[in-house]
Coordinates of C-alpha atoms in Angstrom, one line a residue:
Chain A
X1 CA -54.4 62.6 -28.5
X2 CA -54.1 63.9 -25.0
X3 CA -56.7 65.6 -22.9
X4 CA -55.7 67.3 -19.7
X5 CA -57.0 66.0 -16.4
X6 CA -58.4 68.7 -14.1
X7 CA -59.6 67.9 -10.6
X8 CA -61.3 70.6 -8.7
X9 CA -63.4 70.4 -5.5
X10 CA -63.5 66.6 -5.4
X11 CA -65.9 65.3 -8.0
X12 CA -66.3 68.5 -9.9
X13 CA -64.0 68.5 -12.9
X14 CA -63.7 70.8 -15.9
X15 CA -62.5 70.6 -19.4
X16 CA -59.1 72.1 -19.7
X17 CA -57.1 73.8 -22.4
X18 CA -54.2 71.7 -23.6
X19 CA -51.1 73.8 -23.3
X20 CA -48.6 71.3 -24.7
X21 CA -46.9 72.1 -28.0
X22 CA -45.9 69.8 -30.8
X23 CA -42.3 68.8 -30.8
X24 CA -41.8 67.9 -34.4
X25 CA -41.1 70.8 -36.7
X26 CA -41.8 69.0 -39.9
X27 CA -45.3 67.7 -39.1
X28 CA -48.0 70.1 -37.9
X29 CA -49.4 69.0 -34.6
X30 CA -52.4 66.8 -34.6
X31 CA -55.5 68.7 -33.8
X32 CA -55.9 67.8 -30.2
X33 CA -59.3 67.8 -28.6
X34 CA -59.7 70.0 -25.6
X35 CA -60.6 67.2 -23.4
X36 CA -61.7 63.7 -23.5
X37 CA -64.7 63.1 -21.3
X38 CA -65.9 59.6 -20.4
X39 CA -68.5 57.5 -22.1
X40 CA -71.0 59.0 -24.4
X41 CA -69.8 62.6 -23.9
X42 CA -66.3 61.5 -24.8
X43 CA -67.2 60.2 -28.1
X44 CA -69.5 63.1 -28.7
X45 CA -66.8 65.8 -28.4
X46 CA -64.2 63.6 -30.0
X47 CA -66.4 63.2 -33.1
X48 CA -67.0 67.0 -33.3
X49 CA -63.3 67.7 -32.9
X50 CA -62.5 65.2 -35.7
X51 CA -65.1 66.8 -38.0
X52 CA -63.6 70.3 -37.4
X53 CA -60.1 69.0 -37.9
X54 CA -61.0 67.3 -41.1
X55 CA -62.6 70.5 -42.4
X56 CA -59.6 72.6 -41.5
X57 CA -57.1 70.2 -43.0
X58 CA -59.1 70.0 -46.3
X59 CA -59.4 73.8 -46.3
X60 CA -55.7 74.4 -45.8
X61 CA -53.9 71.6 -47.6
X62 CA -50.1 71.9 -47.8
X63 CA -49.7 72.9 -51.4
X64 CA -47.5 75.3 -53.4
X65 CA -46.4 77.8 -52.4
X66 CA -45.3 75.6 -49.5
X67 CA -43.7 78.6 -47.6
X68 CA -47.2 80.0 -47.3
X69 CA -49.4 77.0 -46.6
X70 CA -47.1 75.0 -44.3
X71 CA -47.0 77.8 -41.7
X72 CA -50.7 78.4 -42.3
X73 CA -51.6 74.8 -41.5
X74 CA -49.1 74.6 -38.7
X75 CA -50.2 77.8 -36.9
X76 CA -53.9 76.7 -37.4
X77 CA -53.5 73.2 -36.0
X78 CA -50.8 73.7 -33.3
X79 CA -52.2 76.2 -30.8
X80 CA -53.9 74.9 -27.6
X81 CA -57.5 74.3 -28.4
X82 CA -60.5 75.9 -26.8
X83 CA -63.9 74.4 -26.7
X84 CA -65.4 77.4 -28.5
X85 CA -65.4 75.8 -31.9
X86 CA -66.8 72.5 -30.7
X87 CA -69.5 74.4 -28.8
X88 CA -70.6 75.9 -32.1
X89 CA -71.4 72.5 -33.5
X90 CA -73.0 71.3 -30.2
X91 CA -75.2 74.4 -30.0
X92 CA -76.3 73.9 -33.6
X93 CA -77.3 70.3 -32.8
X94 CA -79.0 71.2 -29.6
X95 CA -81.5 73.6 -31.4
X96 CA -82.2 70.9 -34.0
X97 CA -79.7 71.8 -36.7
X98 CA -77.4 69.4 -38.5
X99 CA -73.7 69.2 -37.7
X100 CA -72.8 70.1 -41.3
X101 CA -74.6 73.5 -40.9
X102 CA -72.1 74.6 -38.3
X103 CA -68.8 73.1 -39.3
X104 CA -67.6 76.0 -41.4
X105 CA -68.4 78.5 -38.6
X106 CA -66.8 76.2 -36.0
X107 CA -63.7 76.2 -38.2
X108 CA -63.8 79.9 -38.6
X109 CA -64.0 80.3 -34.8
X110 CA -60.9 78.1 -34.4
X111 CA -59.1 80.1 -37.1
X112 CA -59.8 83.4 -35.2
X113 CA -58.4 81.8 -32.0
X114 CA -55.3 80.5 -33.9
X115 CA -54.6 84.0 -35.4
X116 CA -55.0 85.7 -32.0
X117 CA -52.7 83.1 -30.4
X118 CA -50.0 83.6 -33.0
X119 CA -50.1 87.4 -32.6
X120 CA -50.3 87.3 -28.9
X121 CA -46.9 85.6 -28.7
X122 CA -45.0 87.7 -31.1
X123 CA -41.8 89.1 -29.8
X124 CA -42.4 92.9 -30.2
X125 CA -39.9 95.3 -29.0
X126 CA -42.2 96.6 -26.3
X127 CA -43.1 93.2 -25.0
X128 CA -40.3 92.9 -22.5
X129 CA -42.0 90.0 -20.6
X130 CA -43.6 87.4 -22.8
X131 CA -46.7 86.1 -21.0
X132 CA -46.0 82.5 -21.9
X133 CA -42.9 80.8 -23.2
X134 CA -44.2 79.2 -26.3
X135 CA -42.4 77.3 -28.9
X136 CA -41.9 79.4 -32.1
X137 CA -41.8 77.2 -35.1
X138 CA -41.3 80.1 -37.5
X139 CA -39.7 83.5 -37.2
X140 CA -41.7 86.5 -36.1
X141 CA -42.3 88.0 -39.5
X142 CA -43.8 84.7 -40.7
X143 CA -45.9 84.3 -37.6
X144 CA -47.3 87.9 -38.0
X145 CA -48.1 87.6 -41.7
X146 CA -49.5 84.1 -41.3
X147 CA -51.8 85.3 -38.6
X148 CA -52.8 88.1 -41.0
X149 CA -53.6 85.5 -43.6
X150 CA -55.5 83.2 -41.3
X151 CA -58.0 85.8 -40.1
X152 CA -59.5 86.7 -43.5
X153 CA -59.3 83.1 -44.5
X154 CA -61.8 82.4 -41.7
X155 CA -64.2 84.9 -43.1
X156 CA -63.7 83.4 -46.6
X157 CA -64.6 79.9 -45.3
X158 CA -67.7 81.3 -43.7
X159 CA -68.8 83.4 -46.7
X160 CA -68.3 80.3 -49.0
X161 CA -70.5 78.2 -46.7
X162 CA -73.5 79.9 -48.2
X163 CA -75.6 77.3 -50.0
X164 CA -78.6 78.3 -52.1
X165 CA -80.1 74.8 -51.4
X166 CA -80.0 75.6 -47.7
X167 CA -81.1 79.3 -48.1
X168 CA -78.7 80.2 -45.4
X169 CA -77.2 83.5 -46.6
X170 CA -78.9 85.6 -43.9
X171 CA -77.7 83.3 -41.2
X172 CA -74.2 83.3 -42.5
X173 CA -74.1 87.1 -42.7
X174 CA -75.3 87.3 -39.1
X175 CA -72.6 84.8 -38.0
X176 CA -70.0 87.0 -39.8
X177 CA -71.1 90.0 -37.7
X178 CA -71.0 87.8 -34.6
X179 CA -67.5 86.7 -35.2
X180 CA -66.1 90.2 -36.2
X181 CA -67.5 91.5 -32.9
X182 CA -66.1 88.7 -30.8
X183 CA -62.6 88.9 -32.1
X184 CA -62.4 92.7 -32.7
X185 CA -61.4 95.7 -30.7
X186 CA -64.1 95.2 -28.1
X187 CA -63.6 91.5 -27.8
X188 CA -60.5 89.3 -28.0
X189 CA -58.3 92.4 -28.8
X190 CA -59.6 94.2 -25.8
X191 CA -58.8 91.2 -23.6
X192 CA -55.4 90.9 -25.0
X193 CA -54.7 94.5 -24.4
X194 CA -55.8 94.4 -20.8
X195 CA -53.8 91.2 -20.2
X196 CA -50.8 92.8 -21.7
X197 CA -51.1 95.8 -19.4
X198 CA -50.9 93.5 -16.4
X199 CA -48.2 91.2 -17.6
X200 CA -45.9 94.2 -18.4
X201 CA -46.6 96.0 -15.1
X202 CA -44.3 95.9 -12.1
X203 CA -46.9 95.8 -9.4
X204 CA -50.0 93.6 -8.9
X205 CA -52.4 96.5 -8.7
X206 CA -53.7 96.0 -12.2
X207 CA -54.0 92.3 -11.9
X208 CA -56.6 91.6 -9.3
X209 CA -59.5 89.1 -9.4
X210 CA -61.6 91.8 -11.2
X211 CA -58.9 92.0 -13.9
X212 CA -58.9 88.2 -14.3
X213 CA -62.6 88.1 -14.8
X214 CA -62.5 91.0 -17.3
X215 CA -59.7 89.4 -19.3
X216 CA -61.3 86.0 -19.3
X217 CA -64.7 87.4 -20.2
X218 CA -63.3 89.3 -23.2
X219 CA -61.0 86.5 -24.4
X220 CA -62.2 82.9 -23.7
X221 CA -65.7 84.1 -22.6
X222 CA -66.3 86.1 -25.8
X223 CA -65.1 83.4 -28.1
X224 CA -67.1 80.6 -26.5
X225 CA -70.2 82.9 -26.4
X226 CA -69.7 83.6 -30.1
X227 CA -69.2 79.9 -30.9
X228 CA -72.4 78.9 -29.1
X229 CA -74.5 81.8 -30.5
X230 CA -73.3 81.1 -34.1
X231 CA -74.1 77.4 -33.8
X232 CA -77.6 78.3 -32.5
X233 CA -78.1 80.8 -35.4
X234 CA -77.0 78.3 -38.0
X235 CA -79.1 75.5 -36.5
X236 CA -82.2 77.6 -36.7
X237 CA -82.6 78.4 -33.1
X238 CA -85.1 81.0 -32.0
X239 CA -83.9 84.3 -30.4
X240 CA -84.3 83.0 -26.8
X241 CA -82.3 79.8 -27.6
X242 CA -79.6 81.9 -29.3
X243 CA -79.3 84.2 -26.3
X244 CA -79.4 81.4 -23.8
X245 CA -76.6 79.5 -25.6
X246 CA -74.6 82.7 -26.0
X247 CA -74.7 83.2 -22.2
X248 CA -73.9 79.5 -21.6
X249 CA -70.8 80.0 -23.8
X250 CA -69.9 83.2 -22.0
X251 CA -70.0 81.5 -18.6
X252 CA -68.2 78.3 -19.8
X253 CA -65.4 80.2 -21.6
X254 CA -64.9 82.7 -18.8
X255 CA -64.7 79.9 -16.3
X256 CA -62.2 78.0 -18.3
X257 CA -60.1 81.1 -18.8
X258 CA -60.1 81.6 -15.0
X259 CA -59.2 78.0 -14.2
X260 CA -56.6 77.4 -16.9
X261 CA -55.2 80.7 -18.1
X262 CA -51.6 81.3 -17.2
X263 CA -51.1 83.8 -14.4
X264 CA -54.7 84.0 -13.5
X265 CA -54.9 81.9 -10.4
X266 CA -55.7 84.9 -8.2
X267 CA -57.5 84.6 -4.8
X268 CA -61.1 84.1 -5.4
X269 CA -61.0 83.0 -9.0
X270 CA -61.8 79.4 -8.3
X271 CA -64.9 80.4 -6.3
X272 CA -65.9 82.8 -9.1
X273 CA -65.5 79.9 -11.6
X274 CA -67.7 77.7 -9.5
X275 CA -70.4 80.3 -9.6
X276 CA -70.1 80.6 -13.3
X277 CA -70.6 76.8 -13.6
X278 CA -73.9 77.1 -11.9
X279 CA -74.9 80.1 -14.0
X280 CA -74.0 78.2 -17.2
X281 CA -76.1 75.2 -16.4
X282 CA -79.1 77.4 -15.5
X283 CA -79.0 78.8 -19.0
X284 CA -79.8 75.4 -20.4
X285 CA -83.1 75.0 -18.4
X286 CA -85.3 75.9 -21.4
X287 CA -84.1 72.8 -23.2
X288 CA -85.1 69.3 -22.3
X289 CA -82.6 67.7 -20.0
X290 CA -82.1 64.7 -22.3
X291 CA -81.1 67.0 -25.1
X292 CA -78.7 69.1 -23.1
X293 CA -76.7 66.1 -21.8
X294 CA -73.9 66.3 -24.4
X295 CA -73.5 70.1 -24.2
X296 CA -73.7 70.3 -20.4
X297 CA -71.0 67.7 -20.2
X298 CA -68.6 70.6 -20.9
X299 CA -68.9 71.7 -17.3
X300 CA -70.1 68.4 -15.7
X301 CA -68.1 65.6 -17.1
X302 CA -65.5 63.6 -15.3
X303 CA -62.4 63.7 -17.5
X304 CA -59.9 61.0 -18.3
X305 CA -56.4 61.7 -19.3
X306 CA -56.3 59.9 -22.6
Chain B
X1 CA -55.4 118.6 -48.4
X2 CA -52.3 117.8 -50.5
X3 CA -52.0 115.6 -53.5
X4 CA -48.6 114.6 -54.7
X5 CA -47.4 115.8 -58.1
X6 CA -46.1 113.1 -60.3
X7 CA -44.7 113.9 -63.7
X8 CA -43.6 111.2 -66.0
X9 CA -42.8 111.2 -69.7
X10 CA -43.8 114.8 -70.2
X11 CA -47.5 115.1 -70.3
X12 CA -48.2 111.6 -68.9
X13 CA -48.8 111.9 -65.2
X14 CA -50.1 109.4 -62.7
X15 CA -51.8 109.5 -59.4
X16 CA -49.4 109.0 -56.6
X17 CA -49.6 107.7 -53.0
X18 CA -49.2 110.4 -50.5
X19 CA -46.4 109.3 -48.2
X20 CA -46.5 112.2 -45.7
X21 CA -47.6 111.5 -42.2
X22 CA -49.5 113.7 -39.8
X23 CA -47.6 115.6 -37.3
X24 CA -50.1 116.2 -34.6
X25 CA -50.5 113.3 -32.2
X26 CA -53.8 114.5 -30.8
X27 CA -55.8 114.8 -34.0
X28 CA -55.8 111.9 -36.5
X29 CA -54.7 113.0 -39.9
X30 CA -57.2 114.3 -42.3
X31 CA -58.2 111.7 -44.8
X32 CA -56.0 112.8 -47.7
X33 CA -57.0 112.0 -51.2
X34 CA -54.5 110.1 -53.2
X35 CA -54.3 112.8 -55.8
X36 CA -56.1 115.8 -57.0
X37 CA -56.7 115.8 -60.7
X38 CA -57.7 118.8 -62.6
X39 CA -61.2 120.0 -63.5
X40 CA -64.1 117.6 -63.4
X41 CA -61.9 114.6 -62.5
X42 CA -60.6 116.5 -59.5
X43 CA -64.0 117.1 -58.1
X44 CA -65.1 113.6 -59.0
X45 CA -62.3 111.9 -57.0
X46 CA -62.4 114.4 -54.2
X47 CA -66.2 113.8 -53.7
X48 CA -65.6 110.1 -53.5
X49 CA -62.8 110.5 -51.0
X50 CA -64.9 112.8 -48.9
X51 CA -67.7 110.2 -48.9
X52 CA -65.5 107.4 -47.8
X53 CA -63.8 109.5 -45.1
X54 CA -67.2 110.5 -43.8
X55 CA -68.3 106.9 -43.7
X56 CA -65.2 105.8 -41.9
X57 CA -65.3 108.6 -39.3
X58 CA -69.0 107.9 -38.5
X59 CA -68.2 104.2 -38.3
X60 CA -65.2 104.7 -35.9
X61 CA -66.1 107.6 -33.7
X62 CA -63.7 108.4 -30.9
X63 CA -65.8 107.2 -27.9
X64 CA -65.0 105.2 -24.7
X65 CA -62.9 103.3 -24.3
X66 CA -60.8 106.0 -25.8
X67 CA -57.6 103.9 -25.6
X68 CA -59.2 101.6 -28.1
X69 CA -61.0 103.9 -30.5
X70 CA -58.4 106.7 -30.7
X71 CA -55.7 104.4 -32.1
X72 CA -58.3 102.7 -34.2
X73 CA -59.4 106.0 -35.9
X74 CA -55.8 107.2 -36.1
X75 CA -54.4 104.1 -37.7
X76 CA -57.4 104.0 -40.1
X77 CA -57.1 107.6 -41.2
X78 CA -53.3 108.2 -41.1
X79 CA -51.7 105.8 -43.5
X80 CA -50.9 106.9 -47.1
X81 CA -54.0 106.4 -49.2
X82 CA -54.3 104.2 -52.2
X83 CA -56.9 104.7 -55.0
X84 CA -58.2 101.2 -54.4
X85 CA -61.1 102.3 -52.2
X86 CA -62.1 105.2 -54.5
X87 CA -61.9 102.9 -57.4
X88 CA -64.6 100.7 -55.8
X89 CA -67.0 103.6 -55.8
X90 CA -66.1 104.7 -59.4
X91 CA -66.5 101.1 -60.7
X92 CA -69.9 100.9 -59.1
X93 CA -71.0 104.1 -60.8
X94 CA -69.5 103.1 -64.1
X95 CA -71.7 100.0 -64.3
X96 CA -74.8 102.0 -63.3
X97 CA -74.9 101.5 -59.6
X98 CA -75.4 104.2 -57.0
X99 CA -72.4 105.6 -55.0
X100 CA -74.2 104.5 -51.7
X101 CA -74.1 100.9 -52.9
X102 CA -70.3 100.8 -52.7
X103 CA -69.3 103.0 -49.8
X104 CA -69.2 100.3 -47.2
X105 CA -67.1 98.1 -49.4
X106 CA -64.8 101.0 -50.3
X107 CA -64.4 101.7 -46.6
X108 CA -63.7 98.0 -45.9
X109 CA -61.0 98.0 -48.7
X110 CA -59.4 101.0 -47.0
X111 CA -59.5 99.3 -43.6
X112 CA -57.7 96.3 -45.0
X113 CA -55.0 98.6 -46.4
X114 CA -54.8 100.4 -43.1
X115 CA -54.4 97.1 -41.1
X116 CA -51.8 95.8 -43.5
X117 CA -49.9 99.1 -43.3
X118 CA -49.8 99.1 -39.5
X119 CA -48.5 95.5 -39.4
X120 CA -46.0 96.0 -42.2
X121 CA -44.2 98.6 -40.1
X122 CA -44.1 96.8 -36.8
X123 CA -40.7 96.5 -35.2
X124 CA -40.4 92.7 -34.9
X125 CA -37.2 91.3 -33.6
X126 CA -36.3 89.7 -37.0
X127 CA -37.0 92.9 -39.0
X128 CA -33.5 94.3 -38.8
X129 CA -34.1 96.7 -41.6
X130 CA -37.4 98.5 -41.6
X131 CA -38.4 99.1 -45.2
X132 CA -39.6 102.6 -44.5
X133 CA -39.0 104.9 -41.6
X134 CA -42.6 105.7 -40.6
X135 CA -43.8 107.8 -37.7
X136 CA -45.2 105.5 -34.9
X137 CA -47.9 107.3 -33.0
X138 CA -48.4 104.3 -30.7
X139 CA -46.2 101.6 -29.3
X140 CA -45.9 98.3 -31.2
X141 CA -48.3 96.3 -29.1
X142 CA -51.0 98.9 -29.6
X143 CA -50.3 99.0 -33.4
X144 CA -50.4 95.2 -33.6
X145 CA -53.6 94.8 -31.7
X146 CA -55.3 97.8 -33.4
X147 CA -54.5 96.3 -36.8
X148 CA -56.0 93.0 -35.5
X149 CA -59.2 95.0 -34.6
X150 CA -59.4 97.0 -37.8
X151 CA -59.4 93.9 -40.1
X152 CA -62.5 92.2 -38.6
X153 CA -64.2 95.6 -38.3
X154 CA -63.9 95.9 -42.1
X155 CA -65.8 92.7 -42.5
X156 CA -68.4 93.8 -40.0
X157 CA -69.0 97.0 -41.9
X158 CA -69.5 95.0 -45.0
X159 CA -71.8 92.4 -43.5
X160 CA -73.9 95.1 -41.9
X161 CA -74.3 96.8 -45.3
X162 CA -76.8 94.1 -46.3
X163 CA -80.1 95.8 -46.8
X164 CA -83.3 93.8 -47.4
X165 CA -84.7 96.8 -49.3
X166 CA -81.8 96.5 -51.8
X167 CA -81.8 92.7 -51.7
X168 CA -78.0 92.8 -51.8
X169 CA -77.0 89.9 -49.5
X170 CA -75.6 87.7 -52.3
X171 CA -73.5 90.6 -53.7
X172 CA -72.2 91.5 -50.3
X173 CA -71.2 87.8 -49.6
X174 CA -69.4 87.7 -52.9
X175 CA -67.6 90.9 -52.0
X176 CA -66.6 89.5 -48.7
X177 CA -64.9 86.5 -50.5
X178 CA -63.3 88.9 -52.9
X179 CA -61.7 90.9 -50.1
X180 CA -60.6 87.9 -48.0
X181 CA -58.8 86.6 -51.1
X182 CA -57.2 90.0 -51.9
X183 CA -55.8 90.6 -48.5
X184 CA -55.0 87.0 -47.4
X185 CA -52.1 84.6 -47.8
X186 CA -52.2 84.6 -51.6
X187 CA -52.7 88.4 -51.9
X188 CA -51.4 91.3 -49.8
X189 CA -49.7 88.9 -47.3
X190 CA -47.8 87.1 -50.0
X191 CA -46.7 90.5 -51.4
X192 CA -45.5 91.6 -48.0
X193 CA -43.6 88.4 -47.5
X194 CA -41.8 88.7 -50.8
X195 CA -41.0 92.3 -50.2
X196 CA -39.7 91.4 -46.8
X197 CA -37.4 88.8 -48.2
X198 CA -35.8 91.4 -50.4
X199 CA -35.5 94.2 -47.9
X200 CA -33.8 91.9 -45.4
X201 CA -31.4 90.3 -47.9
X202 CA -27.8 91.5 -48.4
X203 CA -27.6 91.2 -52.1
X204 CA -29.8 92.5 -54.9
X205 CA -30.4 89.1 -56.5
X206 CA -33.9 88.7 -55.0
X207 CA -34.9 92.2 -55.9
X208 CA -34.9 92.5 -59.6
X209 CA -37.5 94.0 -61.9
X210 CA -39.5 90.7 -61.9
X211 CA -39.5 90.8 -58.1
X212 CA -40.9 94.4 -58.2
X213 CA -43.6 93.4 -60.6
X214 CA -44.6 90.4 -58.4
X215 CA -44.7 92.4 -55.2
X216 CA -46.7 95.3 -56.8
X217 CA -49.1 92.9 -58.4
X218 CA -49.8 91.1 -55.1
X219 CA -50.0 94.3 -53.0
X220 CA -51.2 97.4 -54.8
X221 CA -52.4 95.5 -57.9
X222 CA -54.5 93.0 -55.9
X223 CA -56.1 95.6 -53.7
X224 CA -57.0 97.9 -56.6
X225 CA -58.3 94.8 -58.6
X226 CA -60.4 93.9 -55.6
X227 CA -61.7 97.4 -55.1
X228 CA -62.8 97.7 -58.8
X229 CA -64.3 94.2 -58.9
X230 CA -66.2 94.8 -55.7
X231 CA -67.6 98.1 -57.0
X232 CA -68.7 96.4 -60.2
X233 CA -70.4 93.6 -58.3
X234 CA -72.2 95.9 -56.0
X235 CA -73.3 98.2 -58.8
X236 CA -74.9 95.2 -60.6
X237 CA -72.3 94.9 -63.4
X238 CA -72.4 91.8 -65.6
X239 CA -69.5 89.2 -65.4
X240 CA -67.6 90.8 -68.3
X241 CA -67.8 94.2 -66.7
X242 CA -66.7 92.8 -63.4
X243 CA -63.7 91.1 -64.9
X244 CA -62.7 94.0 -67.1
X245 CA -62.8 96.4 -64.1
X246 CA -60.9 93.8 -62.0
X247 CA -58.1 93.8 -64.7
X248 CA -58.2 97.6 -64.9
X249 CA -57.7 97.8 -61.2
X250 CA -54.9 95.2 -61.3
X251 CA -53.0 97.2 -64.0
X252 CA -53.6 100.6 -62.3
X253 CA -52.6 99.3 -58.9
X254 CA -49.5 97.4 -60.1
X255 CA -48.4 100.5 -62.1
X256 CA -48.8 102.7 -59.1
X257 CA -46.9 100.3 -56.9
X258 CA -44.1 100.3 -59.4
X259 CA -43.9 104.0 -59.7
X260 CA -44.3 105.0 -56.1
X261 CA -43.4 102.1 -53.9
X262 CA -40.2 102.7 -51.9
X263 CA -37.2 100.9 -53.1
X264 CA -38.9 99.7 -56.3
X265 CA -37.4 102.0 -58.9
X266 CA -35.4 99.3 -60.6
X267 CA -34.3 99.5 -64.2
X268 CA -37.1 98.9 -66.5
X269 CA -39.9 99.4 -64.0
X270 CA -41.0 102.8 -65.6
X271 CA -41.3 101.1 -69.0
X272 CA -43.2 98.3 -67.5
X273 CA -45.5 100.8 -65.8
X274 CA -46.1 102.5 -69.2
X275 CA -47.2 99.2 -70.7
X276 CA -49.6 98.7 -67.8
X277 CA -51.1 102.1 -68.4
X278 CA -52.0 101.1 -72.0
X279 CA -53.3 97.7 -70.9
X280 CA -55.4 99.4 -68.2
X281 CA -57.1 101.7 -70.7
X282 CA -57.8 98.9 -73.1
X283 CA -59.9 97.1 -70.5
X284 CA -62.3 100.1 -70.5
X285 CA -63.1 99.7 -74.2
X286 CA -66.4 97.9 -73.6
X287 CA -67.8 100.9 -71.9
X288 CA -68.8 104.1 -73.7
X289 CA -65.9 106.6 -73.6
X290 CA -68.1 109.3 -72.1
X291 CA -68.9 107.1 -69.1
X292 CA -65.3 106.0 -68.6
X293 CA -64.0 109.5 -68.5
X294 CA -63.9 109.8 -64.7
X295 CA -62.4 106.4 -64.0
X296 CA -59.9 106.6 -66.8
X297 CA -58.6 109.8 -65.3
X298 CA -56.8 107.6 -62.7
X299 CA -54.1 107.0 -65.3
X300 CA -54.6 109.9 -67.7
X301 CA -55.2 113.0 -65.6
X302 CA -52.8 115.9 -65.3
X303 CA -52.3 116.5 -61.7
X304 CA -52.1 119.6 -59.7
X305 CA -50.4 119.9 -56.4
X306 CA -53.3 121.2 -54.3

């Protein structure tokens, strides 16, 4: 398990996306946590990551037909992680919910990210310049269709998490709407489209700092905002708590996209990310500082390269 | 509005998919009904089609950002129709439900079909032989991303159809699970994968009558089964009614796929389709024959080319 070490401005360090890819074709990559923070925070995020990984592996076992489920598990577990799914669990716990209330939604958030990642790297005939050279374990048709299967599966996981004993059907329905909006035409897809316009353009006029911020807000920002809001909804948070955590996620995700997204290190983006860090922490001020310690470590923690 | 005329075995005629594509780039195609049957059946299906079209157009108006919503509306309304979405409304009415109870689910079923159609015709680098020469209104990246936006939007439409006054949240959640399964890795996606294997192969050994039946069952069969089952669930049908209508949809859809799917006219498929017609009608025998008249016209009606 390897977290990436990110040093910025001396003591201030941020969680980073792991961009490495698994080498072995036969075994899907281990579900790598986004980062490993030190001490209590380290074990907190690691335990959440393990819980989500376990849920995903149980939900997508490799079973016949193997040609369907092997790529499905592989493309689910191999993409670089984001903190969006773990944030869903952390937000749920912060508002007083139980970890189990959020694990299906956290898994669904990860599945949306995995489907988007697979489609984003497909070799289409009008994608002359792939934005990132990623390892393709399967051929394009399989990666397209598997992404098409992963996305509805995420909604199935969610819908099936309804439990009469918990009386949570209204919350789950609300979470489904949250996720559809975050990943749809005005969320992730919009970010991918704008990013594509820049990566395929000859000049830099489309790709300034404003562009970086827009893309990061729609992609990483939107997914983290969704993860945090969904966790708060499922944990029984009130409307203020939900909206505060949504904004916290938006700032955290946008910041991470700015700092670690390929081709986004434009002039001024580091400074903008710094501002986002401060804004993110401010959103937590309605909660007691003792309770926010774990979730705030997403932007505060010193990281170790495990 | 043009329905396709299909004559088979003298008087026995079937509804057919319209394969024509709109010519005008600026105006999305009119939502063409799958068929126009004569007399009462004609107006029955036409009124359902109009209702679904109206719901879709209102749900996806062309608004800013136009570069997002124009392709979204176009790719929703332009693909060849299937009867799966209309069947959702007809099944709902057959079990005593109101048309309005099923229109969101019927629209979602159509959106799933539209997203699958867009992705199925993407020019990927390993798709040396496109299965059908279709008109591409937009470039591949837009068609990929728009499909990725249409799919979650279908689930959003559904989740938002929950209405406390109707107390329908459990039914809607069940319908979400039905749809995720029909379109996912063991449904539409599986059918697309198997179809791809054949269309890309040199020989015909993969593409026999058994292959045709499998592909049609997973694609058209699964979607029609899902449409009919969802309609019955939303209309308040009992478990037997739901399962009968699911099977009716499965037979109707598989039959239509066999008769009208490109490259599927293998030896024996017409005979197999004939058998499916009889099986389909048998599933309706628990309902009064007066009530089943409209829905049975899907496999019985004489068609006119309107």
